[in-house]
Every structure is written in structure tokens, then in C-alpha cells.
CSV table of C-alpha atoms and ligand atoms in Angstrom, one decimal:
chain,number,residue,atom,x,y,z
W,835,UNK,CA,-37.1,-18.5,6.1
W,836,UNK,CA,-40.1,-16.1,6.4
W,837,UNK,CA,-41.6,-15.0,3.0
W,838,UNK,CA,-41.2,-11.4,4.0
W,839,UNK,CA,-37.5,-11.7,4.6
W,840,UNK,CA,-35.4,-9.4,2.6
W,841,UNK,CA,-31.8,-10.0,1.7
W,842,UNK,CA,-29.9,-6.8,2.4
W,843,UNK,CA,-27.1,-7.7,0.1
W,844,UNK,CA,-24.9,-5.6,-2.1
W,845,UNK,CA,-26.8,-2.6,-3.4
W,846,UNK,CA,-24.5,-1.0,-5.8
W,847,UNK,CA,-26.9,1.8,-6.8
W,848,UNK,CA,-27.1,2.9,-3.1
W,849,UNK,CA,-23.3,2.9,-3.0
W,850,UNK,CA,-23.1,5.0,-6.1
W,851,UNK,CA,-25.5,7.5,-4.6
W,852,UNK,CA,-23.9,7.5,-1.2
W,853,UNK,CA,-20.2,7.4,-2.2
W,854,UNK,CA,-19.6,7.9,-5.9
W,855,UNK,CA,-15.9,8.2,-5.4
W,856,UNK,CA,-15.5,4.6,-4.0
W,857,UNK,CA,-18.2,3.3,-6.4
W,858,UNK,CA,-16.1,4.6,-9.3
W,859,UNK,CA,-13.0,2.8,-7.9
W,860,UNK,CA,-15.0,-0.5,-7.7
W,861,UNK,CA,-16.3,-0.1,-11.2
W,862,UNK,CA,-12.8,0.7,-12.4
W,863,UNK,CA,-11.4,-2.4,-10.9
W,864,UNK,CA,-14.1,-4.6,-12.4
W,865,UNK,CA,-13.3,-3.1,-15.8
W,866,UNK,CA,-9.6,-3.7,-15.2
W,867,UNK,CA,-10.2,-7.3,-14.3
W,868,UNK,CA,-12.5,-7.8,-17.3
W,869,UNK,CA,-10.5,-6.0,-19.9
W,870,UNK,CA,-7.1,-7.5,-19.3
W,871,UNK,CA,-5.4,-10.9,-18.9
W,872,UNK,CA,-5.0,-11.8,-15.2
W,873,UNK,CA,-2.1,-14.1,-14.8
W,874,UNK,CA,-1.1,-13.6,-11.2
W,875,UNK,CA,-0.8,-17.2,-9.9
W,876,UNK,CA,-2.5,-16.4,-6.6
W,877,UNK,CA,-5.6,-14.6,-8.0
W,878,UNK,CA,-8.9,-15.8,-9.4
W,879,UNK,CA,-12.4,-14.6,-10.2
W,880,UNK,CA,-14.6,-15.7,-7.3
W,881,UNK,CA,-18.3,-16.5,-7.9
W,882,UNK,CA,-21.3,-14.1,-7.5
W,883,UNK,CA,-22.5,-16.4,-4.8
W,884,UNK,CA,-19.3,-16.0,-2.8
W,885,UNK,CA,-19.4,-12.2,-3.4
W,886,UNK,CA,-23.0,-12.1,-2.1
W,887,UNK,CA,-22.0,-13.9,1.1
W,888,UNK,CA,-19.1,-11.5,1.5
W,889,UNK,CA,-21.3,-8.4,1.1
W,890,UNK,CA,-23.9,-9.7,3.6
W,891,UNK,CA,-25.0,-8.5,7.0
W,892,UNK,CA,-22.9,-11.3,8.6
W,893,UNK,CA,-20.2,-8.7,8.5
W,894,UNK,CA,-22.0,-6.9,11.4
W,895,UNK,CA,-21.7,-9.8,13.9
W,896,UNK,CA,-19.1,-10.3,16.6
W,897,UNK,CA,-18.6,-14.0,17.3
W,898,UNK,CA,-15.4,-14.5,19.3
W,899,UNK,CA,-15.1,-18.1,20.1
W,900,UNK,CA,-16.4,-21.1,18.2
W,901,UNK,CA,-19.9,-22.4,17.4
W,902,UNK,CA,-22.0,-22.8,20.6
W,903,UNK,CA,-19.0,-21.5,22.6
W,904,UNK,CA,-19.1,-17.8,21.9
W,905,UNK,CA,-18.3,-14.8,24.0
W,906,UNK,CA,-21.3,-12.8,22.4
W,907,UNK,CA,-25.0,-13.4,22.3
W,908,UNK,CA,-27.0,-13.6,19.1
W,909,UNK,CA,-24.7,-16.0,17.3
W,910,UNK,CA,-27.3,-18.7,16.4
W,911,UNK,CA,-27.3,-17.8,12.7
W,912,UNK,CA,-23.5,-17.3,12.3
W,913,UNK,CA,-23.0,-20.5,14.2
W,914,UNK,CA,-24.8,-22.4,11.5
W,915,UNK,CA,-22.6,-20.8,8.8
W,916,UNK,CA,-19.4,-21.8,10.5
W,917,UNK,CA,-20.7,-25.4,11.3
W,918,UNK,CA,-21.7,-25.9,7.7
W,919,UNK,CA,-18.4,-24.6,6.5
W,920,UNK,CA,-16.4,-26.8,8.9
W,921,UNK,CA,-18.4,-29.9,7.8
W,922,UNK,CA,-17.8,-29.1,4.2
W,923,UNK,CA,-14.1,-28.6,4.7
W,924,UNK,CA,-13.7,-31.9,6.5
W,925,UNK,CA,-15.7,-33.7,3.8
W,926,UNK,CA,-13.9,-32.1,0.9
W,927,UNK,CA,-10.4,-32.7,2.2
W,928,UNK,CA,-11.0,-35.8,4.3
W,929,UNK,CA,-9.7,-33.9,7.3
W,930,UNK,CA,-10.3,-34.7,10.9
W,931,UNK,CA,-10.6,-31.1,11.9
W,932,UNK,CA,-11.0,-27.7,10.2
W,933,UNK,CA,-10.8,-24.1,11.3
W,934,UNK,CA,-12.2,-21.5,9.0
W,935,UNK,CA,-11.4,-18.4,11.1
W,936,UNK,CA,-7.9,-17.3,10.0
W,937,UNK,CA,-8.2,-13.9,8.4
W,938,UNK,CA,-5.5,-14.7,5.8
W,939,UNK,CA,-2.8,-17.2,4.9
W,940,UNK,CA,-0.2,-15.4,7.0
W,941,UNK,CA,-2.6,-15.4,9.9
W,942,UNK,CA,-3.1,-19.2,9.5
W,943,UNK,CA,0.7,-19.7,9.4
W,944,UNK,CA,1.1,-17.5,12.5
W,945,UNK,CA,-1.5,-19.7,14.3
W,946,UNK,CA,0.4,-22.9,13.2
W,947,UNK,CA,3.6,-21.5,14.8
W,948,UNK,CA,1.5,-20.6,17.8
W,949,UNK,CA,0.0,-24.1,18.1
W,950,UNK,CA,3.2,-26.1,17.7
W,951,UNK,CA,6.2,-23.9,18.6
W,952,UNK,CA,7.6,-21.4,21.1
W,953,UNK,CA,9.7,-18.3,20.2
W,954,UNK,CA,13.3,-19.4,19.7
W,955,UNK,CA,12.5,-22.9,18.5
W,956,UNK,CA,14.1,-24.2,15.3
W,957,UNK,CA,12.0,-24.4,12.2
W,958,UNK,CA,13.1,-25.9,8.9
W,959,UNK,CA,11.4,-24.3,5.8
W,960,UNK,CA,11.9,-23.4,2.2
W,961,UNK,CA,13.8,-20.2,1.6
W,962,UNK,CA,11.9,-17.2,0.1
W,963,UNK,CA,14.4,-16.6,-2.8
W,964,UNK,CA,13.9,-20.3,-3.9
W,965,UNK,CA,10.1,-20.0,-3.8
W,966,UNK,CA,9.0,-20.1,-0.1
W,967,UNK,CA,6.9,-17.5,1.6
W,968,UNK,CA,7.6,-14.6,3.9
W,969,UNK,CA,6.2,-16.6,6.9
W,970,UNK,CA,8.6,-19.4,6.2
W,971,UNK,CA,11.5,-17.5,7.9
W,972,UNK,CA,12.1,-14.3,6.1
W,973,UNK,CA,14.3,-12.0,8.3
W,974,UNK,CA,11.7,-9.2,8.0
W,975,UNK,CA,8.8,-11.4,9.1
W,976,UNK,CA,7.7,-12.6,12.6
W,977,UNK,CA,9.0,-16.0,11.5
W,978,UNK,CA,12.5,-14.9,10.9
W,979,UNK,CA,12.5,-12.5,13.9
W,980,UNK,CA,11.1,-14.8,16.5
W,981,UNK,CA,12.3,-18.3,15.4
W,982,UNK,CA,15.6,-19.9,14.5
W,983,UNK,CA,14.7,-20.7,10.9
W,984,UNK,CA,17.0,-23.0,8.9
W,985,UNK,CA,16.2,-22.9,5.1
W,986,UNK,CA,16.4,-25.5,2.4
W,987,UNK,CA,16.2,-24.6,-1.3
W,988,UNK,CA,16.2,-26.2,-4.7
W,989,UNK,CA,19.2,-27.8,-6.4
W,990,UNK,CA,21.1,-25.6,-8.9
W,991,UNK,CA,21.1,-28.3,-11.5
W,992,UNK,CA,17.5,-29.6,-11.4
W,993,UNK,CA,15.8,-26.6,-9.7
W,994,UNK,CA,13.9,-29.2,-7.6
W,995,UNK,CA,13.6,-29.6,-3.9
W,996,UNK,CA,16.4,-32.0,-2.8
W,997,UNK,CA,15.0,-34.3,-0.2
W,998,UNK,CA,18.5,-35.4,0.7
W,999,UNK,CA,19.3,-31.8,1.6
W,1000,UNK,CA,16.1,-31.5,3.6
W,1001,UNK,CA,16.9,-34.7,5.5
W,1002,UNK,CA,20.5,-33.7,6.2
W,1003,UNK,CA,19.3,-30.3,7.5
W,1004,UNK,CA,16.7,-31.9,9.7
W,1005,UNK,CA,19.2,-34.3,11.2
W,1006,UNK,CA,21.7,-31.6,11.8
W,1007,UNK,CA,19.3,-28.9,13.2
W,1008,UNK,CA,16.6,-31.1,14.9
W,1009,UNK,CA,13.8,-28.7,14.1
W,1010,UNK,CA,10.6,-28.5,16.2
W,1011,UNK,CA,8.6,-28.0,13.0
W,1012,UNK,CA,9.2,-28.6,9.3
W,1013,UNK,CA,7.3,-26.6,6.7
W,1014,UNK,CA,6.8,-27.5,3.1
W,1015,UNK,CA,4.8,-25.5,0.6
W,1016,UNK,CA,5.8,-22.6,-1.6
W,1017,UNK,CA,4.6,-19.6,-3.6
W,1018,UNK,CA,6.9,-20.0,-6.7
W,1019,UNK,CA,7.6,-23.7,-7.1
W,1020,UNK,CA,5.8,-25.3,-10.0
W,1021,UNK,CA,6.4,-29.0,-9.1
W,1022,UNK,CA,4.6,-31.5,-6.9
W,1023,UNK,CA,5.9,-31.8,-3.4
W,1024,UNK,CA,6.7,-35.2,-2.0
W,1025,UNK,CA,4.6,-35.1,1.2
W,1026,UNK,CA,5.4,-38.7,2.1
W,1027,UNK,CA,9.1,-38.0,2.1
W,1028,UNK,CA,8.6,-34.9,4.3
W,1029,UNK,CA,6.5,-37.0,6.7
W,1030,UNK,CA,9.3,-39.6,6.9
W,1031,UNK,CA,11.9,-36.9,7.7
W,1032,UNK,CA,9.6,-35.3,10.3
W,1033,UNK,CA,9.0,-38.6,11.9
W,1034,UNK,CA,12.7,-39.4,12.0
W,1035,UNK,CA,13.6,-36.2,13.9
W,1036,UNK,CA,10.4,-35.9,15.9
W,1037,UNK,CA,9.2,-32.7,14.2
W,1038,UNK,CA,5.7,-31.4,13.5
W,1039,UNK,CA,5.0,-31.3,9.7
W,1040,UNK,CA,3.2,-28.2,8.6
W,1041,UNK,CA,2.1,-28.0,4.9
W,1042,UNK,CA,1.5,-24.5,3.6
W,1043,UNK,CA,-0.9,-25.5,0.8
W,1044,UNK,CA,-2.1,-22.0,-0.1
W,1045,UNK,CA,-1.1,-22.1,-3.7
W,1046,UNK,CA,-2.2,-25.6,-4.6
W,1047,UNK,CA,-5.0,-26.5,-2.2
W,1048,UNK,CA,-7.6,-25.7,-5.0
W,1049,UNK,CA,-5.9,-28.4,-7.1
W,1050,UNK,CA,-6.2,-30.8,-4.2
W,1051,UNK,CA,-9.9,-29.9,-3.7
W,1052,UNK,CA,-10.4,-30.6,-7.4
W,1053,UNK,CA,-8.6,-34.0,-7.1
W,1054,UNK,CA,-6.1,-32.9,-9.7
W,1055,UNK,CA,-2.9,-33.4,-7.5
W,1056,UNK,CA,-2.2,-35.5,-4.4
W,1057,UNK,CA,-3.4,-34.3,-1.0
W,1058,UNK,CA,-1.1,-33.4,1.9
W,1059,UNK,CA,-3.8,-34.0,4.4
W,1060,UNK,CA,-2.9,-37.7,5.2
W,1061,UNK,CA,0.7,-36.7,5.9
W,1062,UNK,CA,0.6,-33.3,7.6
W,1063,UNK,CA,0.0,-32.5,11.3
W,1064,UNK,CA,-1.4,-29.3,10.1
W,1065,UNK,CA,-2.3,-27.8,6.6
W,1066,UNK,CA,-2.7,-24.1,6.2
W,1067,UNK,CA,-4.0,-22.3,3.2
W,1068,UNK,CA,-5.6,-19.3,1.7
W,1069,UNK,CA,-9.1,-19.6,0.2
W,1070,UNK,CA,-8.8,-17.2,-2.7
W,1071,UNK,CA,-6.3,-18.7,-5.0
W,1072,UNK,CA,-7.1,-21.8,-7.2
W,1073,UNK,CA,-9.8,-22.6,-4.6
W,1074,UNK,CA,-11.7,-19.6,-5.9
W,1075,UNK,CA,-13.2,-18.5,-2.6
W,1076,UNK,CA,-13.1,-15.2,-0.6
W,1077,UNK,CA,-9.8,-13.7,0.5
W,1078,UNK,CA,-9.0,-15.5,3.8
W,1079,UNK,CA,-7.3,-18.4,5.4
W,1080,UNK,CA,-8.1,-21.9,6.7
W,1081,UNK,CA,-6.5,-24.7,8.6
W,1082,UNK,CA,-6.9,-28.5,8.6
W,1083,UNK,CA,-5.4,-30.8,11.2
W,1084,UNK,CA,-5.5,-34.2,12.9
W,1085,UNK,CA,-8.1,-34.5,15.7
W,1086,UNK,CA,-5.3,-34.7,18.3
W,1087,UNK,CA,-4.2,-31.2,17.3
W,1088,UNK,CA,-7.7,-29.7,17.1
W,1089,UNK,CA,-7.7,-27.9,20.5
W,1090,UNK,CA,-4.2,-26.5,20.0
W,1091,UNK,CA,-5.0,-25.2,16.6
W,1092,UNK,CA,-8.3,-23.7,17.7
W,1093,UNK,CA,-6.7,-22.0,20.7
W,1094,UNK,CA,-3.9,-20.6,18.5
W,1095,UNK,CA,-6.3,-19.0,16.1
W,1096,UNK,CA,-8.5,-17.6,18.9
W,1097,UNK,CA,-7.7,-16.3,21.4
W,1098,UNK,CA,-3.9,-16.4,20.8
W,1099,UNK,CA,-3.6,-14.7,17.4
W,1100,UNK,CA,-7.0,-13.3,16.5
W,1101,UNK,CA,-10.1,-11.8,18.0
W,1102,UNK,CA,-13.5,-11.8,16.4
W,1103,UNK,CA,-13.8,-13.9,13.2
W,1104,UNK,CA,-15.0,-12.3,10.0
W,1105,UNK,CA,-18.3,-14.2,9.8
W,1106,UNK,CA,-19.2,-12.9,6.3
W,1107,UNK,CA,-15.9,-14.3,5.1
W,1108,UNK,CA,-16.5,-17.6,7.0
W,1109,UNK,CA,-19.9,-17.9,5.3
W,1110,UNK,CA,-18.3,-17.1,1.9
W,1111,UNK,CA,-15.6,-19.8,2.6
W,1112,UNK,CA,-18.5,-22.3,3.2
W,1113,UNK,CA,-20.0,-21.3,-0.2
W,1114,UNK,CA,-16.7,-21.8,-2.0
W,1115,UNK,CA,-16.2,-25.2,-0.4
W,1116,UNK,CA,-19.6,-26.3,-1.7
W,1117,UNK,CA,-18.6,-25.1,-5.2
W,1118,UNK,CA,-15.3,-26.9,-5.0
W,1119,UNK,CA,-17.0,-30.2,-4.3
W,1120,UNK,CA,-18.7,-30.2,-7.7
W,1121,UNK,CA,-17.7,-32.2,-10.7
W,1122,UNK,CA,-17.4,-29.0,-12.7
W,1123,UNK,CA,-14.8,-27.7,-10.3
W,1124,UNK,CA,-12.8,-31.0,-10.7
W,1125,UNK,CA,-12.8,-30.4,-14.4
W,1126,UNK,CA,-11.7,-26.8,-13.8
W,1127,UNK,CA,-8.8,-27.9,-11.6
W,1128,UNK,CA,-7.5,-30.3,-14.2
W,1129,UNK,CA,-7.8,-27.6,-16.9
W,1130,UNK,CA,-5.9,-25.1,-14.7
W,1131,UNK,CA,-2.9,-27.5,-14.9
W,1132,UNK,CA,-3.3,-28.2,-18.6
W,1133,UNK,CA,-3.4,-24.5,-19.3
W,1134,UNK,CA,-0.3,-23.8,-17.1
W,1135,UNK,CA,1.6,-26.5,-19.0
W,1136,UNK,CA,0.5,-25.1,-22.4
W,1137,UNK,CA,1.5,-21.6,-21.4
W,1138,UNK,CA,4.8,-22.7,-20.1
W,1139,UNK,CA,5.4,-24.5,-23.4
W,1140,UNK,CA,4.3,-21.4,-25.4
W,1141,UNK,CA,6.7,-19.2,-23.6
W,1142,UNK,CA,9.5,-21.7,-24.0
W,1143,UNK,CA,8.8,-21.7,-27.8
W,1144,UNK,CA,9.3,-17.9,-27.6
W,1145,UNK,CA,12.9,-18.3,-26.3
W,1146,UNK,CA,12.2,-18.1,-22.6
W,1147,UNK,CA,13.1,-20.9,-20.1
W,1148,UNK,CA,10.7,-22.5,-17.6
W,1149,UNK,CA,12.5,-23.0,-14.3
W,1150,UNK,CA,12.8,-26.8,-13.6
W,1151,UNK,CA,11.7,-27.4,-17.2
W,1152,UNK,CA,8.0,-27.0,-16.8
W,1153,UNK,CA,5.1,-27.3,-14.3
W,1154,UNK,CA,2.9,-29.9,-12.6
W,1155,UNK,CA,0.6,-27.2,-11.2
W,1156,UNK,CA,-1.2,-23.9,-11.8
W,1157,UNK,CA,1.9,-21.8,-12.2
W,1158,UNK,CA,5.1,-21.5,-14.2
W,1159,UNK,CA,8.3,-19.6,-13.2
W,1160,UNK,CA,9.9,-18.2,-16.3
W,1161,UNK,CA,13.6,-17.2,-16.5
W,1162,UNK,CA,13.9,-14.3,-18.9
W,1163,UNK,CA,17.7,-14.0,-19.1
W,1164,UNK,CA,17.7,-15.7,-22.5
W,1165,UNK,CA,15.7,-12.8,-24.0
W,1166,UNK,CA,17.7,-10.2,-22.1
W,1167,UNK,CA,14.7,-8.8,-20.1
W,1168,UNK,CA,14.5,-8.4,-16.3
W,1169,UNK,CA,11.5,-9.4,-14.3
W,1170,UNK,CA,10.7,-5.7,-13.4
W,1171,UNK,CA,10.9,-4.7,-17.1
W,1172,UNK,CA,8.6,-7.6,-18.0
W,1173,UNK,CA,6.0,-6.8,-15.4
W,1174,UNK,CA,6.0,-3.1,-16.5
W,1175,UNK,CA,5.9,-3.9,-20.3
W,1176,UNK,CA,3.1,-6.5,-19.8
W,1177,UNK,CA,1.1,-4.1,-17.7
W,1178,UNK,CA,1.2,-1.5,-20.5
W,1179,UNK,CA,-0.4,-4.2,-22.7
W,1180,UNK,CA,-3.1,-5.1,-20.2
W,1181,UNK,CA,-1.4,-8.4,-19.2
W,1182,UNK,CA,-1.1,-8.6,-15.4
W,1183,UNK,CA,1.6,-10.8,-14.0
W,1184,UNK,CA,4.4,-10.4,-11.4
W,1185,UNK,CA,8.2,-10.2,-11.6
W,1186,UNK,CA,9.7,-13.0,-9.6
W,1187,UNK,CA,13.1,-14.1,-8.3
W,1188,UNK,CA,14.3,-17.3,-9.9
W,1189,UNK,CA,16.5,-19.7,-7.9
W,1190,UNK,CA,20.1,-18.4,-7.5
W,1191,UNK,CA,19.0,-15.1,-9.0
W,1192,UNK,CA,21.8,-12.7,-9.8
W,1193,UNK,CA,19.3,-9.7,-9.6
W,1194,UNK,CA,18.0,-8.2,-6.4
W,1195,UNK,CA,14.3,-9.2,-5.5
W,1196,UNK,CA,13.1,-5.7,-6.6
W,1197,UNK,CA,14.3,-6.5,-10.1
W,1198,UNK,CA,14.3,-10.3,-10.5
W,1199,UNK,CA,15.3,-12.3,-13.5
W,1200,UNK,CA,11.9,-13.9,-14.0
W,1201,UNK,CA,8.1,-13.7,-14.1
W,1202,UNK,CA,5.6,-16.0,-12.4
W,1203,UNK,CA,2.5,-16.8,-14.5
W,1204,UNK,CA,-0.6,-18.7,-13.3
W,1205,UNK,CA,-3.7,-19.9,-14.9
W,1206,UNK,CA,-6.5,-20.0,-12.2
W,1207,UNK,CA,-8.2,-16.8,-13.4
W,1208,UNK,CA,-8.0,-17.4,-17.2
W,1209,UNK,CA,-9.3,-20.9,-16.7
W,1210,UNK,CA,-12.2,-19.6,-14.7
W,1211,UNK,CA,-12.9,-17.5,-17.8
W,1212,UNK,CA,-13.1,-20.7,-19.9
W,1213,UNK,CA,-9.8,-20.4,-21.7
W,1214,UNK,CA,-8.1,-23.6,-22.9
W,1215,UNK,CA,-4.7,-24.8,-24.2
W,1216,UNK,CA,-5.2,-23.1,-27.6
W,1217,UNK,CA,-5.8,-19.8,-25.9
W,1218,UNK,CA,-2.6,-20.3,-23.9
W,1219,UNK,CA,-0.7,-20.4,-27.2
W,1220,UNK,CA,-2.2,-17.0,-28.0
W,1221,UNK,CA,-1.4,-15.7,-24.5
W,1222,UNK,CA,2.2,-16.9,-24.8
W,1223,UNK,CA,2.6,-15.0,-28.1
W,1224,UNK,CA,1.0,-11.8,-26.6
W,1225,UNK,CA,3.5,-11.9,-23.6
W,1226,UNK,CA,6.4,-12.4,-26.0
W,1227,UNK,CA,5.3,-9.5,-28.1
W,1228,UNK,CA,4.8,-7.3,-25.1
W,1229,UNK,CA,8.3,-8.1,-23.9
W,1230,UNK,CA,10.0,-6.8,-27.0
W,1231,UNK,CA,11.8,-3.5,-26.4
W,1232,UNK,CA,9.9,-1.5,-29.0
W,1233,UNK,CA,6.6,-3.3,-28.4
W,1234,UNK,CA,3.4,-1.5,-29.5
W,1235,UNK,CA,1.6,-1.9,-26.2
W,1236,UNK,CA,-1.6,-0.4,-27.5
W,1237,UNK,CA,-1.8,-2.8,-30.4
W,1238,UNK,CA,-1.1,-5.8,-28.0
W,1239,UNK,CA,-3.7,-4.5,-25.5
W,1240,UNK,CA,-6.2,-4.5,-28.4
W,1241,UNK,CA,-5.5,-8.2,-29.1
W,1242,UNK,CA,-5.8,-8.9,-25.4
W,1243,UNK,CA,-9.2,-7.2,-25.5
W,1244,UNK,CA,-10.3,-9.4,-28.4
W,1245,UNK,CA,-9.2,-12.5,-26.4
W,1246,UNK,CA,-10.9,-11.6,-23.2
W,1247,UNK,CA,-14.1,-10.6,-24.9
W,1248,UNK,CA,-14.4,-14.1,-26.2
W,1249,UNK,CA,-14.0,-15.4,-22.6
W,1250,UNK,CA,-15.6,-12.7,-20.4
W,1251,UNK,CA,-15.0,-12.5,-16.7
W,1252,UNK,CA,-18.3,-11.7,-14.9
W,1253,UNK,CA,-20.4,-11.6,-18.1
W,1254,UNK,CA,-23.0,-8.9,-18.2
Z,1641,LIG,N1,1.2,-13.3,-1.9
Z,1641,LIG,C1,0.9,-14.6,-2.3
Z,1641,LIG,C2,1.4,-14.9,-3.7
Z,1641,LIG,O1,1.2,-14.1,-4.6
Z,1641,LIG,O2,1.9,-16.0,-3.9
Z,1641,LIG,C3,1.4,-15.6,-1.3
Z,1641,LIG,O3,0.9,-15.3,-0.1
């Protein structure tokens, strides 16, 4: 690059002068992220390098199409970003093909439906109340409106996916596509068993790996890539990249997947986000990221145990991943109350339905807690014991939220997010 080149990256001072109102919001959000505990299982603190790519002039470029096959001129630089990202994704995940263009996880899932199904087809997927996702057949989503979605759930006694139930449903309904993957399921998924069922009934196997793909990248849990026809995921959860989506597939499906992303479901890719995904993929290939991924799981297990020791119940008895689903009925608190009480104490988490929940989804009997962000801050198992005590204290009816928030402040100051 020429010596006189200037990086026109994020210039916060210029933003403050130009638009102090929005600058204030951004500073406020930074302060909120730094001063509290971030336990939303699908969030993380992405790196300054990823943020720099996101705030770059690649945002200005239209690049409909794929590298060297664009519908716009001037794509030589963004072509390189996308090619680098694709190569990194294939290498990191051992995948035959990668598409970095989906704008989000829901967009990636829409493209997977587009590549492999037609409206009206039967799809077998995990139900949302048992931990699935909106795009796995919810009646208010395109998936539930346009497809005949048959759902499987977890068993009432074990709270685990029952592969016999999945097999029976597949045999009975002969789905065109089977989806596995979840947003509130803390256990490992048996991809080999799903593959065998898909093969038996001649279905495509789609793995929605959004929640756990970062653990796969860090080699902390088994990969779905050898088993799935297509793997979809977001890049901003454990994987710690920019907000966005991605798809991996077998070479035989590459053309179908690419055409489903563009031009079927999307127009111009967000090239700043594509470049930021490439940055995150490089970071995720490092030994330090592998240590991080293992620590995320150790922390989730420690937090689950700490909450259990405080009288709460971990759904399915614990976790193998980055999240725990916690049943609060034993302490007589609803999910909505818990979310609000924790918020007052600067602990950010979300209410969540538990399997067979007697409460409506707007209330829920549980909370979902995740450790991607606190692990990025450098917290370990001992800190999770403290976090468990702080949550338990915040959930008490007469809790002194300000006093608990002060203790949260002490903890996060020892492990700062985005240190100054
Ligand atoms: N909204 C995400 C989550 O929080 O799990 C899933 O897309």
C-alpha cells in the first residue's frame, strides 16, 4: 500500500462534532457494556480490529454478485476481502464451500430454505418453546407461514432431544429438510444421528449452528460440518465477529447456496461486514481463541453450578456449551421478574421459556445465561461463583439493586471490557 495512504476509519471526534446526539448514545452504550455484566448467551465483545473493518469505507461499495463475477465495476479491493474470508472459513471449518454474504442468521436460514426447498414442503425442526428458533417453523415467521413445519422437542423427563422421536417424525412426515440447532439448548447435538435419519428418509440436513459455531471454531465441541448438507450461523455470538451470517456447505450444493443468497434472498452484500467476518475468522484460528472457547464452556458449567447451589435448577441438569437454561420456579420468581430485577442491578440476561413452560413466552419460567462476553473479559470459574451469588442476590424480592450493582462494578473493573 502506498505510504501516503490514509485509513479513513472511525473518527469519533468528528462524529461528536457532527452529531453529538448519536455520539452520546454510542458512548452511553459503551459505558453500559463496560459497567455491567453481559450474560446474554448470543452476545460478545468483538475486537477493535473487527470494529475497524466494520467502520471502514468498504461500507460504501456495491458489489452484487461474487468475487470476479460482480454486477458493478470497481470491486477489485472488496473481491480480495471476500476471497480471503472464504478461504479462511473453508480452512477453519474444513468446509468445501463458504458464503460470507448473509446479512444475518435469519437471512442465512432463509437462503437455506431457498436453496433446498419450495414453499409448501415439509420441514422437520426443533420447536421454539423447546429451544429452537423463529426460523425453524414459528407460525409468525416465514418458515411457519410458507412451509409445513413439523416440530420435535425435548423429552419431559430428561429435557434432552429424543432421537427416537425425531426418527419417528421423519418416517411419518417424510420431510424435504431436517433442521437441528437451537437457541436455548445447552447440550451437544448428535449430528451423526441426525445425518442417519436424514439419509434414511432422503432429506437434506441443515444445521443452524449460530449459537455454538464459535465453540466449533475453537475446537471445544464436535463439528457439524462433516455431517450437514448446509451449516448456517451468525458471526457475532461465541465466534466474536461482526453482526452477520454465514453459510458452509458441500461442494455439490455450492451453486444452489450461492444463488439462494444472491440473487434470490439478498441484493448487495455488506462488504464492510464481509471484511470484518474475515478478520474474525483469522482471530478464531489462533491458539488463544481455542483456549477462550474451552474457557467459555468451563465458565458456563461453573455458573450453572453456582446458580444450582443458590436453589435454582439447570434445565437438563447442566450444560456442555456456552449457555445454561435456568428454571426459576423453585425460588418462586418468573423469568420476566428475573430479567427486570437483574437489569436493575446491572446484570443483563434474558427471560426464557423452559420446556413445557406453564407461563406464556412474555413471562417465562426461566432465564438463559451465557458466558461468551464475560469470558472475553478474562473471567474464570471463580468469578462465575461470584456472578452466581450476585444473580441470586438480585432475584430476592427486597434486593438492594444499587448495592448489588456496586459489587457488579467492582467485578467488571477487575476484568474490563475494552480497557482504556
Ligand atoms: N436472537 C438470538 C438469540 O438470542 O439466541 C437467536 O437468533
